PDB file of C-alpha atoms in Angstrom:
ATOM      1  CA  MET R  18       0.000   0.000   0.000  1.00 66.00           C
ATOM      2  CA  ASN R  19       1.254   3.456  -0.939  1.00 72.00           C
ATOM      3  CA  TYR R  20       0.702   5.590   2.147  1.00 76.00           C
ATOM      4  CA  TRP R  21       1.063   8.903   0.277  1.00 81.00           C
ATOM      5  CA  THR R  22      -1.609   7.910  -2.225  1.00 82.00           C
ATOM      6  CA  ALA R  23      -3.865   6.546   0.502  1.00 83.00           C
ATOM      7  CA  GLY R  24      -3.453   9.733   2.540  1.00 85.00           C
ATOM      8  CA  ALA R  25      -4.302  11.931  -0.443  1.00 83.00           C
ATOM      9  CA  ALA R  26      -7.331   9.758  -1.210  1.00 85.00           C
ATOM     10  CA  ILE R  27      -8.609  10.034   2.359  1.00 89.00           C
ATOM     11  CA  VAL R  28      -8.185  13.822   2.286  1.00 87.00           C
ATOM     12  CA  CYS R  29     -10.135  14.017  -0.989  1.00 87.00           C
ATOM     13  CA  LEU R  30     -12.848  11.809   0.487  1.00 89.00           C
ATOM     14  CA  SER R  31     -13.119  13.956   3.623  1.00 89.00           C
ATOM     15  CA  ILE R  32     -13.368  17.202   1.659  1.00 88.00           C
ATOM     16  CA  SER R  33     -15.867  15.881  -0.873  1.00 88.00           C
ATOM     17  CA  SER R  34     -18.027  14.344   1.880  1.00 90.00           C
ATOM     18  CA  THR R  35     -18.136  17.695   3.662  1.00 89.00           C
ATOM     19  CA  LEU R  36     -19.163  19.392   0.423  1.00 88.00           C
ATOM     20  CA  LEU R  37     -21.882  16.779  -0.058  1.00 90.00           C
ATOM     21  CA  LEU R  38     -23.379  17.532   3.362  1.00 89.00           C
ATOM     22  CA  ALA R  39     -23.218  21.245   2.605  1.00 86.00           C
ATOM     23  CA  GLY R  40     -24.908  20.631  -0.756  1.00 84.00           C
ATOM     24  CA  LEU R  41     -27.760  18.783   0.936  1.00 87.00           C
ATOM     25  CA  SER R  42     -28.202  21.736   3.287  1.00 84.00           C
ATOM     26  CA  TRP R  43     -28.291  24.140   0.329  1.00 80.00           C
ATOM     27  CA  MET R  44     -30.891  21.965  -1.383  1.00 79.00           C
ATOM     28  CA  VAL R  45     -33.166  22.094   1.673  1.00 79.00           C
ATOM     29  CA  ASN R  46     -32.760  25.806   2.388  1.00 76.00           C
ATOM     30  CA  ARG R  47     -32.990  27.063  -1.200  1.00 73.00           C
ATOM     31  CA  GLN R  48     -35.928  25.246  -2.700  1.00 67.00           C
ATOM     32  CA  GLN R  49     -36.509  27.945  -5.328  1.00 66.00           C
ATOM     33  CA  HIS R  50     -33.134  27.073  -6.935  1.00 75.00           C
ATOM     34  CA  ARG R  51     -33.472  23.297  -6.973  1.00 83.00           C
ATOM     35  CA  LEU R  52     -32.486  22.705 -10.600  1.00 86.00           C
ATOM     36  CA  PRO R  53     -28.962  24.211 -10.385  1.00 88.00           C
ATOM     37  CA  LEU R  54     -28.446  22.691  -6.949  1.00 88.00           C
ATOM     38  CA  ALA R  55     -29.492  19.265  -8.254  1.00 90.00           C
ATOM     39  CA  TYR R  56     -26.699  19.342 -10.838  1.00 93.00           C
ATOM     40  CA  LEU R  57     -24.240  20.672  -8.257  1.00 91.00           C
ATOM     41  CA  LEU R  58     -25.244  17.980  -5.785  1.00 92.00           C
ATOM     42  CA  ALA R  59     -24.810  15.302  -8.466  1.00 93.00           C
ATOM     43  CA  LEU R  60     -21.341  16.673  -9.251  1.00 92.00           C
ATOM     44  CA  ILE R  61     -20.289  16.570  -5.596  1.00 92.00           C
ATOM     45  CA  ALA R  62     -21.758  13.075  -5.164  1.00 94.00           C
ATOM     46  CA  LEU R  63     -19.676  11.846  -8.102  1.00 94.00           C
ATOM     47  CA  ALA R  64     -16.605  13.445  -6.526  1.00 91.00           C
ATOM     48  CA  VAL R  65     -17.357  11.506  -3.330  1.00 92.00           C
ATOM     49  CA  LEU R  66     -17.769   8.304  -5.345  1.00 94.00           C
ATOM     50  CA  GLN R  67     -14.467   8.871  -7.134  1.00 91.00           C
ATOM     51  CA  SER R  68     -12.725   9.552  -3.808  1.00 90.00           C
ATOM     52  CA  LEU R  69     -14.163   6.336  -2.397  1.00 92.00           C
ATOM     53  CA  GLU R  70     -12.759   4.480  -5.383  1.00 91.00           C
ATOM     54  CA  PHE R  71      -9.355   6.071  -4.751  1.00 88.00           C
ATOM     55  CA  VAL R  72      -9.426   4.867  -1.138  1.00 90.00           C
ATOM     56  CA  TYR R  73     -10.678   1.449  -2.292  1.00 92.00           C
ATOM     57  CA  HIS R  74      -7.692   0.974  -4.600  1.00 89.00           C
ATOM     58  CA  SER R  75      -4.932   2.730  -2.642  1.00 87.00           C
ATOM     59  CA  THR R  76      -5.630   0.743   0.542  1.00 88.00           C
ATOM     60  CA  ASP R  77      -5.879  -2.580  -1.374  1.00 88.00           C
ATOM     61  CA  LEU R  78      -9.426  -3.137  -0.168  1.00 90.00           C
ATOM     62  CA  PHE R  79     -10.277  -4.492  -3.613  1.00 91.00           C
ATOM     63  CA  GLN R  80      -8.404  -7.686  -2.717  1.00 92.00           C
ATOM     64  CA  HIS R  81     -10.939  -8.308   0.045  1.00 92.00           C
ATOM     65  CA  TRP R  82     -14.047  -7.051  -1.778  1.00 92.00           C
ATOM     66  CA  PRO R  83     -13.422  -7.426  -5.529  1.00 93.00           C
ATOM     67  CA  PHE R  84     -17.128  -7.147  -6.318  1.00 92.00           C
ATOM     68  CA  PHE R  85     -16.915  -3.322  -6.472  1.00 92.00           C
ATOM     69  CA  LEU R  86     -14.109  -3.238  -9.053  1.00 92.00           C
ATOM     70  CA  LYS R  87     -14.928  -0.991 -12.052  1.00 92.00           C
ATOM     71  CA  LEU R  88     -18.540  -0.517 -10.898  1.00 93.00           C
ATOM     72  CA  ALA R  89     -18.203   3.252 -10.485  1.00 92.00           C
ATOM     73  CA  ASP R  90     -16.496   3.907 -13.835  1.00 92.00           C
ATOM     74  CA  PRO R  91     -19.646   4.383 -15.971  1.00 94.00           C
ATOM     75  CA  VAL R  92     -21.065   6.866 -13.475  1.00 94.00           C
ATOM     76  CA  VAL R  93     -17.889   8.867 -12.838  1.00 93.00           C
ATOM     77  CA  VAL R  94     -17.598   9.780 -16.528  1.00 95.00           C
ATOM     78  CA  MET R  95     -20.696  11.945 -15.970  1.00 95.00           C
ATOM     79  CA  ILE R  96     -18.655  14.528 -14.035  1.00 94.00           C
ATOM     80  CA  PRO R  97     -18.099  16.766 -17.115  1.00 94.00           C
ATOM     81  CA  PHE R  98     -21.803  16.486 -17.985  1.00 95.00           C
ATOM     82  CA  CYS R  99     -22.828  17.545 -14.460  1.00 95.00           C
ATOM     83  CA  ILE R 100     -20.599  20.620 -14.645  1.00 94.00           C
ATOM     84  CA  TYR R 101     -22.106  21.585 -18.000  1.00 95.00           C
ATOM     85  CA  GLY R 102     -25.651  20.924 -16.753  1.00 94.00           C
ATOM     86  CA  TYR R 103     -25.001  23.089 -13.698  1.00 93.00           C
ATOM     87  CA  ILE R 104     -23.713  25.937 -15.878  1.00 92.00           C
ATOM     88  CA  ARG R 105     -26.798  25.821 -18.117  1.00 92.00           C
ATOM     89  CA  ALA R 106     -29.160  25.483 -15.146  1.00 91.00           C
ATOM     90  CA  LEU R 107     -27.725  28.678 -13.666  1.00 88.00           C
ATOM     91  CA  GLN R 108     -29.012  30.398 -16.801  1.00 87.00           C
ATOM     92  CA  GLY R 109     -32.482  28.853 -16.538  1.00 85.00           C
ATOM     93  CA  GLN R 110     -32.002  25.923 -18.929  1.00 88.00           C
ATOM     94  CA  ASN R 111     -32.485  22.223 -18.270  1.00 88.00           C
ATOM     95  CA  ILE R 112     -30.479  20.316 -20.853  1.00 88.00           C
ATOM     96  CA  LEU R 113     -32.314  17.080 -20.004  1.00 86.00           C
ATOM     97  CA  ALA R 114     -35.662  18.673 -20.892  1.00 81.00           C
ATOM     98  CA  ARG R 115     -34.742  18.940 -24.564  1.00 74.00           C
ATOM     99  CA  SER R 116     -35.218  16.356 -27.304  1.00 79.00           C
ATOM    100  CA  ARG R 117     -34.752  12.655 -26.715  1.00 84.00           C
ATOM    101  CA  ARG R 118     -31.868  12.678 -29.164  1.00 86.00           C
ATOM    102  CA  ARG R 119     -29.952  15.136 -26.979  1.00 86.00           C
ATOM    103  CA  ARG R 120     -30.521  12.938 -23.941  1.00 88.00           C
ATOM    104  CA  TRP R 121     -29.096   9.897 -25.702  1.00 90.00           C
ATOM    105  CA  THR R 122     -26.131  11.990 -26.828  1.00 90.00           C
ATOM    106  CA  HIS R 123     -25.321  12.911 -23.232  1.00 92.00           C
ATOM    107  CA  ALA R 124     -25.851   9.300 -22.092  1.00 92.00           C
ATOM    108  CA  LEU R 125     -23.669   7.796 -24.818  1.00 94.00           C
ATOM    109  CA  PRO R 126     -20.336   7.932 -22.865  1.00 94.00           C
ATOM    110  CA  VAL R 127     -21.974   6.246 -19.874  1.00 94.00           C
ATOM    111  CA  LEU R 128     -23.407   3.485 -22.028  1.00 95.00           C
ATOM    112  CA  LEU R 129     -20.095   2.983 -23.827  1.00 94.00           C
ATOM    113  CA  VAL R 130     -18.057   2.630 -20.633  1.00 95.00           C
ATOM    114  CA  ALA R 131     -20.693   0.343 -19.100  1.00 95.00           C
ATOM    115  CA  ALA R 132     -20.811  -1.878 -22.194  1.00 95.00           C
ATOM    116  CA  LEU R 133     -17.037  -2.280 -22.172  1.00 94.00           C
ATOM    117  CA  ALA R 134     -17.084  -3.032 -18.439  1.00 94.00           C
ATOM    118  CA  VAL R 135     -19.605  -5.883 -18.677  1.00 94.00           C
ATOM    119  CA  PRO R 136     -16.971  -8.537 -19.585  1.00 93.00           C
ATOM    120  CA  PHE R 137     -14.874  -7.535 -16.594  1.00 94.00           C
ATOM    121  CA  TRP R 138     -17.872  -7.572 -14.259  1.00 94.00           C
ATOM    122  CA  SER R 139     -18.638 -11.136 -15.320  1.00 93.00           C
ATOM    123  CA  LEU R 140     -15.164 -12.417 -14.382  1.00 93.00           C
ATOM    124  CA  PRO R 141     -14.616 -14.494 -11.224  1.00 94.00           C
ATOM    125  CA  PRO R 142     -13.289 -12.532  -8.226  1.00 94.00           C
ATOM    126  CA  GLU R 143      -9.824 -14.111  -8.483  1.00 94.00           C
ATOM    127  CA  GLN R 144      -9.389 -13.005 -12.086  1.00 94.00           C
ATOM    128  CA  LYS R 145     -10.585  -9.495 -11.285  1.00 94.00           C
ATOM    129  CA  ILE R 146      -7.914  -9.169  -8.617  1.00 94.00           C
ATOM    130  CA  TYR R 147      -5.297 -10.672 -10.929  1.00 94.00           C
ATOM    131  CA  TRP R 148      -5.944  -8.210 -13.747  1.00 93.00           C
ATOM    132  CA  MET R 149      -6.055  -5.228 -11.403  1.00 92.00           C
ATOM    133  CA  LEU R 150      -2.690  -6.143  -9.882  1.00 91.00           C
ATOM    134  CA  ALA R 151      -1.244  -6.747 -13.343  1.00 91.00           C
ATOM    135  CA  GLY R 152      -2.482  -3.387 -14.604  1.00 88.00           C
ATOM    136  CA  ARG R 153      -1.066  -1.645 -11.560  1.00 86.00           C
ATOM    137  CA  LYS R 154       2.325  -3.262 -12.134  1.00 86.00           C
ATOM    138  CA  ASN R 155       2.449  -2.460 -15.840  1.00 84.00           C
ATOM    139  CA  HIS R 156      -0.207  -0.836 -17.957  1.00 82.00           C
ATOM    140  CA  ASP R 157       0.765  -2.990 -20.955  1.00 82.00           C
ATOM    141  CA  LEU R 158      -0.223  -6.152 -19.079  1.00 86.00           C
ATOM    142  CA  TRP R 159      -3.893  -5.135 -19.046  1.00 89.00           C
ATOM    143  CA  GLU R 160      -5.718  -7.363 -21.573  1.00 86.00           C
ATOM    144  CA  PRO R 161      -9.486  -7.021 -20.907  1.00 88.00           C
ATOM    145  CA  ILE R 162     -11.401  -4.713 -23.252  1.00 90.00           C
ATOM    146  CA  THR R 163     -12.693  -2.826 -20.225  1.00 89.00           C
ATOM    147  CA  LEU R 164     -11.292   0.697 -20.093  1.00 89.00           C
ATOM    148  CA  TYR R 165      -8.512   1.013 -17.560  1.00 88.00           C
ATOM    149  CA  GLY R 166      -6.065   3.752 -16.677  1.00 85.00           C
ATOM    150  CA  ASN R 167      -5.136   6.142 -19.480  1.00 88.00           C
ATOM    151  CA  PRO R 168      -7.939   5.281 -21.965  1.00 90.00           C
ATOM    152  CA  TYR R 169     -10.515   5.771 -19.225  1.00 91.00           C
ATOM    153  CA  LEU R 170      -8.974   9.094 -18.217  1.00 90.00           C
ATOM    154  CA  ALA R 171      -8.821  10.159 -21.861  1.00 92.00           C
ATOM    155  CA  ILE R 172     -12.606   9.865 -22.119  1.00 94.00           C
ATOM    156  CA  ILE R 173     -13.119  12.105 -19.071  1.00 93.00           C
ATOM    157  CA  GLY R 174     -10.624  14.648 -20.413  1.00 93.00           C
ATOM    158  CA  ALA R 175     -12.208  14.633 -23.877  1.00 94.00           C
ATOM    159  CA  LEU R 176     -15.679  15.113 -22.390  1.00 95.00           C
ATOM    160  CA  SER R 177     -14.426  18.030 -20.288  1.00 94.00           C
ATOM    161  CA  LEU R 178     -13.019  19.743 -23.378  1.00 95.00           C
ATOM    162  CA  PHE R 179     -16.170  18.988 -25.380  1.00 95.00           C
ATOM    163  CA  TYR R 180     -18.529  20.496 -22.804  1.00 95.00           C
ATOM    164  CA  TRP R 181     -16.191  23.449 -22.303  1.00 95.00           C
ATOM    165  CA  TRP R 182     -16.341  24.076 -26.050  1.00 95.00           C
ATOM    166  CA  GLN R 183     -20.140  23.702 -26.013  1.00 93.00           C
ATOM    167  CA  GLN R 184     -20.450  26.344 -23.319  1.00 92.00           C
ATOM    168  CA  ARG R 185     -18.116  28.668 -25.220  1.00 91.00           C
ATOM    169  CA  GLN R 186     -20.267  28.303 -28.331  1.00 91.00           C
ATOM    170  CA  GLN R 187     -23.557  28.938 -26.539  1.00 89.00           C
ATOM    171  CA  GLY R 188     -22.272  31.827 -24.455  1.00 86.00           C
ATOM    172  CA  ILE R 189     -23.660  33.196 -21.202  1.00 85.00           C
ATOM    173  CA  GLN R 190     -27.341  34.096 -21.418  1.00 82.00           C
ATOM    174  CA  SER R 191     -27.437  36.212 -18.285  1.00 79.00           C
ATOM    175  CA  ARG R 192     -26.695  39.851 -17.515  1.00 80.00           C
ATOM    176  CA  ARG R 193     -26.002  39.306 -13.834  1.00 80.00           C
ATOM    177  CA  SER R 194     -22.344  39.923 -13.094  1.00 82.00           C
ATOM    178  CA  ALA R 195     -22.315  37.265 -10.356  1.00 82.00           C
ATOM    179  CA  VAL R 196     -23.549  34.586 -12.780  1.00 85.00           C
ATOM    180  CA  ILE R 197     -21.045  35.646 -15.452  1.00 88.00           C
ATOM    181  CA  GLU R 198     -18.151  35.455 -12.981  1.00 89.00           C
ATOM    182  CA  TRP R 199     -19.309  32.114 -11.567  1.00 89.00           C
ATOM    183  CA  VAL R 200     -19.688  30.557 -15.018  1.00 90.00           C
ATOM    184  CA  GLY R 201     -16.165  31.719 -15.872  1.00 91.00           C
ATOM    185  CA  ASN R 202     -14.845  29.975 -12.758  1.00 91.00           C
ATOM    186  CA  LEU R 203     -16.698  26.782 -13.644  1.00 92.00           C
ATOM    187  CA  GLN R 204     -15.234  26.812 -17.145  1.00 93.00           C
ATOM    188  CA  THR R 205     -11.796  27.130 -15.560  1.00 92.00           C
ATOM    189  CA  PHE R 206     -12.725  24.080 -13.489  1.00 92.00           C
ATOM    190  CA  GLN R 207     -13.538  22.183 -16.703  1.00 93.00           C
ATOM    191  CA  LEU R 208     -10.189  23.121 -18.212  1.00 93.00           C
ATOM    192  CA  LEU R 209      -8.359  22.152 -15.028  1.00 91.00           C
ATOM    193  CA  ILE R 210      -9.766  18.614 -15.224  1.00 92.00           C
ATOM    194  CA  ALA R 211      -8.806  18.298 -18.893  1.00 92.00           C
ATOM    195  CA  LEU R 212      -5.314  19.743 -18.395  1.00 91.00           C
ATOM    196  CA  SER R 213      -4.596  17.546 -15.356  1.00 90.00           C
ATOM    197  CA  ILE R 214      -5.482  14.443 -17.343  1.00 91.00           C
ATOM    198  CA  ALA R 215      -3.509  15.663 -20.376  1.00 92.00           C
ATOM    199  CA  ALA R 216      -0.456  16.242 -18.168  1.00 91.00           C
ATOM    200  CA  ARG R 217      -0.742  12.724 -16.763  1.00 90.00           C
ATOM    201  CA  LEU R 218      -0.982  11.203 -20.239  1.00 91.00           C
ATOM    202  CA  ALA R 219       1.951  13.282 -21.501  1.00 92.00           C
ATOM    203  CA  LEU R 220       4.168  12.246 -18.595  1.00 90.00           C
ATOM    204  CA  PHE R 221       3.269   8.600 -19.146  1.00 88.00           C
ATOM    205  CA  TYR R 222       3.743   8.380 -22.910  1.00 87.00           C
ATOM    206  CA  LEU R 223       6.651  10.823 -23.269  1.00 90.00           C
ATOM    207  CA  PHE R 224       8.705  10.206 -20.138  1.00 87.00           C
ATOM    208  CA  ASP R 225       7.297   6.894 -18.834  1.00 83.00           C
ATOM    209  CA  ILE R 226       6.400   8.581 -15.531  1.00 83.00           C
ATOM    210  CA  ARG R 227       3.414   7.007 -13.775  1.00 82.00           C
ATOM    211  CA  ILE R 228       1.400   9.267 -11.491  1.00 82.00           C
ATOM    212  CA  SER R 229      -1.462   7.965  -9.406  1.00 78.00           C
ATOM    213  CA  LEU R 230      -4.962   8.972 -10.468  1.00 77.00           C
ATOM    214  CA  THR R 231      -5.458  10.415  -6.997  1.00 78.00           C
ATOM    215  CA  PHE R 232      -2.852  13.114  -7.581  1.00 80.00           C
ATOM    216  CA  VAL R 233      -4.268  13.812 -11.056  1.00 78.00           C
ATOM    217  CA  LEU R 234      -7.803  14.666  -9.954  1.00 78.00           C
ATOM    218  CA  ALA R 235      -6.868  16.086  -6.534  1.00 81.00           C
ATOM    219  CA  PRO R 236      -6.216  19.617  -7.954  1.00 84.00           C
ATOM    220  CA  ALA R 237      -9.729  19.648  -9.439  1.00 86.00           C
ATOM    221  CA  THR R 238     -11.227  18.664  -6.075  1.00 85.00           C
ATOM    222  CA  ALA R 239      -9.204  21.358  -4.315  1.00 86.00           C
ATOM    223  CA  TYR R 240     -10.246  24.009  -6.841  1.00 89.00           C
ATOM    224  CA  LEU R 241     -13.929  23.069  -6.554  1.00 86.00           C
ATOM    225  CA  THR R 242     -13.658  23.349  -2.771  1.00 87.00           C
ATOM    226  CA  TYR R 243     -12.011  26.754  -3.113  1.00 89.00           C
ATOM    227  CA  LEU R 244     -14.761  28.003  -5.440  1.00 86.00           C
ATOM    228  CA  LEU R 245     -17.550  26.905  -3.105  1.00 84.00           C
ATOM    229  CA  LEU R 246     -15.867  28.269   0.023  1.00 83.00           C
ATOM    230  CA  THR R 247     -15.362  31.697  -1.544  1.00 82.00           C
ATOM    231  CA  ARG R 248     -19.125  31.905  -2.162  1.00 76.00           C
ATOM    232  CA  ILE R 249     -20.101  31.312   1.475  1.00 69.00           C
ATOM    233  CA  ASN R 250     -21.566  34.379   3.194  1.00 61.00           C
ATOM    234  CA  LEU R 251     -20.252  34.258   6.745  1.00 55.00           C
ATOM    235  CA  PRO R 252     -22.184  36.193   9.437  1.00 57.00           C
ATOM    236  CA  VAL R 253     -20.694  39.560  10.369  1.00 49.00           C
ATOM    237  CA  GLN R 254     -21.465  42.100  13.067  1.00 53.00           C
ATOM    238  CA  GLN R 255     -23.685  44.726  11.504  1.00 49.00           C
ATOM    239  CA  ALA R 256     -23.014  48.351  12.371  1.00 49.00           C
ATOM    240  CA  PRO R 257     -26.056  50.506  13.202  1.00 53.00           C
ATOM    241  CA  PRO R 258     -27.442  52.444  10.233  1.00 54.00           C
ATOM    242  CA  ARG R 259     -25.716  55.731   9.587  1.00 54.00           C
ATOM    243  CA  ALA R 260     -28.921  57.709   9.525  1.00 51.00           C
ATOM    244  CA  ALA R 261     -30.093  56.232  12.802  1.00 47.00           C
ATOM    245  CA  ALA R 262     -26.727  56.928  14.417  1.00 50.00           C
ATOM    246  CA  THR R 263     -26.792  60.546  13.214  1.00 52.00           C
ATOM    247  CA  LYS R 264     -30.316  60.995  14.479  1.00 51.00           C
ATOM    248  CA  ALA R 265     -29.441  59.526  17.863  1.00 49.00           C
ATOM    249  CA  THR R 266     -26.392  61.763  18.129  1.00 48.00           C
ATOM    250  CA  ALA R 267     -28.471  64.784  17.217  1.00 49.00           C
ATOM    251  CA  LYS R 268     -30.876  63.923  20.019  1.00 50.00           C
ATOM    252  CA  GLU R 269     -28.101  63.389  22.534  1.00 47.00           C
ATOM    253  CA  ILE R 270     -26.439  66.754  21.896  1.00 45.00           C
ATOM    254  CA  PRO R 271     -29.475  68.929  22.801  1.00 54.00           C
ATOM    255  CA  ALA R 272     -30.122  66.707  25.823  1.00 49.00           C
ATOM    256  CA  CYS R 273     -26.563  67.225  27.063  1.00 48.00           C
ATOM    257  CA  ALA R 274     -26.762  70.929  26.423  1.00 49.00           C
ATOM    258  CA  LYS R 275     -30.058  71.107  28.272  1.00 49.00           C
ATOM    259  CA  ASN R 276     -28.596  69.314  31.292  1.00 49.00           C
ATOM    260  CA  GLU R 277     -25.636  71.682  31.338  1.00 48.00           C
ATOM    261  CA  LYS R 278     -27.947  74.682  31.251  1.00 50.00           C
ATOM    262  CA  ASN R 279     -29.985  73.326  34.152  1.00 53.00           C
ATOM    263  CA  ASP R 280     -26.827  72.794  36.206  1.00 52.00           C
ATOM    264  CA  ASP R 281     -25.667  76.371  35.538  1.00 61.00           C
ATOM    265  CA  ALA R 282     -29.062  77.770  36.483  1.00 59.00           C
ATOM    266  CA  HIS R 283     -29.136  75.877  39.776  1.00 62.00           C
ATOM    267  CA  ALA R 284     -25.622  77.129  40.568  1.00 66.00           C
ATOM    268  CA  VAL R 285     -26.375  80.794  39.795  1.00 68.00           C
ATOM    269  CA  PHE R 286     -29.750  80.997  41.518  1.00 69.00           C
ATOM    270  CA  PRO R 287     -28.402  80.656  45.117  1.00 75.00           C
ATOM    271  CA  LEU R 288     -26.028  83.556  44.444  1.00 72.00           C
ATOM    272  CA  LEU R 289     -28.908  85.766  43.421  1.00 70.00           C
ATOM    273  CA  GLU R 290     -30.964  84.633  46.384  1.00 74.00           C
ATOM    274  CA  ASN R 291     -28.193  85.347  48.905  1.00 72.00           C
ATOM    275  CA  ALA R 292     -27.610  88.809  47.450  1.00 72.00           C
ATOM    276  CA  MET R 293     -31.266  89.647  47.880  1.00 72.00           C
ATOM    277  CA  LYS R 294     -31.296  88.315  51.445  1.00 71.00           C
ATOM    278  CA  LYS R 295     -28.366  90.575  52.344  1.00 70.00           C
ATOM    279  CA  GLY R 296     -30.520  93.660  51.635  1.00 69.00           C
ATOM    280  CA  LEU R 297     -29.862  94.335  47.997  1.00 64.00           C
ATOM    281  CA  PHE R 298     -33.606  94.310  47.404  1.00 58.00           C
ATOM    282  CA  ARG R 299     -33.949  97.597  49.392  1.00 63.00           C
ATOM    283  CA  GLU R 300     -32.186  99.607  46.714  1.00 66.00           C
ATOM    284  CA  ASN R 301     -34.686 101.510  44.614  1.00 63.00           C
ATOM    285  CA  ASP R 302     -32.560 101.525  41.429  1.00 66.00           C
ATOM    286  CA  LEU R 303     -31.947  97.766  41.487  1.00 70.00           C
ATOM    287  CA  THR R 304     -31.958  96.227  38.042  1.00 75.00           C
ATOM    288  CA  LEU R 305     -31.293  92.761  36.719  1.00 72.00           C
ATOM    289  CA  GLY R 306     -27.992  93.916  35.258  1.00 73.00           C
ATOM    290  CA  ARG R 307     -26.839  95.384  38.570  1.00 71.00           C
ATOM    291  CA  LEU R 308     -27.877  92.194  40.416  1.00 75.00           C
ATOM    292  CA  ALA R 309     -25.945  90.078  37.927  1.00 74.00           C
ATOM    293  CA  ALA R 310     -22.865  92.287  38.219  1.00 71.00           C
ATOM    294  CA  HIS R 311     -23.049  92.096  42.012  1.00 71.00           C
ATOM    295  CA  CYS R 312     -23.083  88.286  41.859  1.00 74.00           C
ATOM    296  CA  GLY R 313     -20.347  88.062  39.182  1.00 70.00           C
ATOM    297  CA  VAL R 314     -22.518  86.606  36.427  1.00 73.00           C
ATOM    298  CA  THR R 315     -23.879  87.908  33.179  1.00 79.00           C
ATOM    299  CA  THR R 316     -27.365  89.317  32.744  1.00 76.00           C
ATOM    300  CA  HIS R 317     -28.267  86.365  30.545  1.00 73.00           C
ATOM    301  CA  GLN R 318     -27.163  83.857  33.188  1.00 76.00           C
ATOM    302  CA  ALA R 319     -29.132  85.663  35.871  1.00 74.00           C
ATOM    303  CA  SER R 320     -32.247  85.775  33.714  1.00 74.00           C
ATOM    304  CA  ALA R 321     -31.914  82.107  32.796  1.00 74.00           C
ATOM    305  CA  ALA R 322     -31.471  81.146  36.448  1.00 71.00           C
ATOM    306  CA  ILE R 323     -34.603  83.014  37.465  1.00 72.00           C
ATOM    307  CA  ASN R 324     -36.626  81.450  34.629  1.00 71.00           C
ATOM    308  CA  GLN R 325     -35.347  77.909  35.180  1.00 66.00           C
ATOM    309  CA  CYS R 326     -35.696  77.832  38.937  1.00 61.00           C
ATOM    310  CA  SER R 327     -39.432  78.403  39.008  1.00 52.00           C
ATOM    311  CA  GLY R 328     -41.394  77.746  42.153  1.00 46.00           C
ATOM    312  CA  HIS R 329     -39.130  79.911  44.309  1.00 49.00           C
ATOM    313  CA  HIS R 330     -40.387  83.281  45.578  1.00 48.00           C
ATOM    314  CA  PHE R 331     -37.663  85.428  44.096  1.00 52.00           C
TER     315      PHE R 331
END
């Protein structure tokens, strides 16, 4: 068992399983957008299935349960179709609702891979294990007509390029900037799958370098995770509205000013009262200005103190 490959497969399985649970939550909470989410959920489910197959092979579990060998291959080739269906569904189109001929066209790769896998499925368990170990040791030792390794990957890469070209030809039928940006990211995702597979094939046929399938499709899984995480709206602390804050501040300022005026009035009034008690009221030419000057305050302060401190017999 290759521990590096097994570790990478387990990481891919963990990430894709988390995305699958998140996709189910999106499906429940956003029922008005079920068509795009159905394609997205199918895409993530296929990523989980592919990750399970990686773990199944890298940990040599197929030697204990050979029944599951090559069972997922016909379904996994639908990954490029699910991406394309999701892109069209974002623009209000259901590609499966068109003519029956179009449906058979999209189903043709699945039927082809399944038809070629039937002879392998019918083999006894011992022969299945034998051919899988032989193909792992040397790709040239693989004799069954069932697609294995590079030919199988070539179909997925070709489908990714085909659907990418289809989307380029049809264009984006939406004026929303968010949809246009998201579709562009998804087309980059399609190209990433095709280029990863092309790089693996080039290294194998040109330099005889064999790279595990786990490391080939891991960048696509990581990029899909990155795209979905960047679209999550995390909760943030909302600041109070600007208008409400301005209005509250405007109310607080007069209240503070009013309190300050009341304090000044209550401080000045005893001075005026004491001056009158000391006999200043006996002067015939007493005026408010003279009373204020005697107490060391302005005429305005004295008048405000008398008006504010009502109830006293001044």
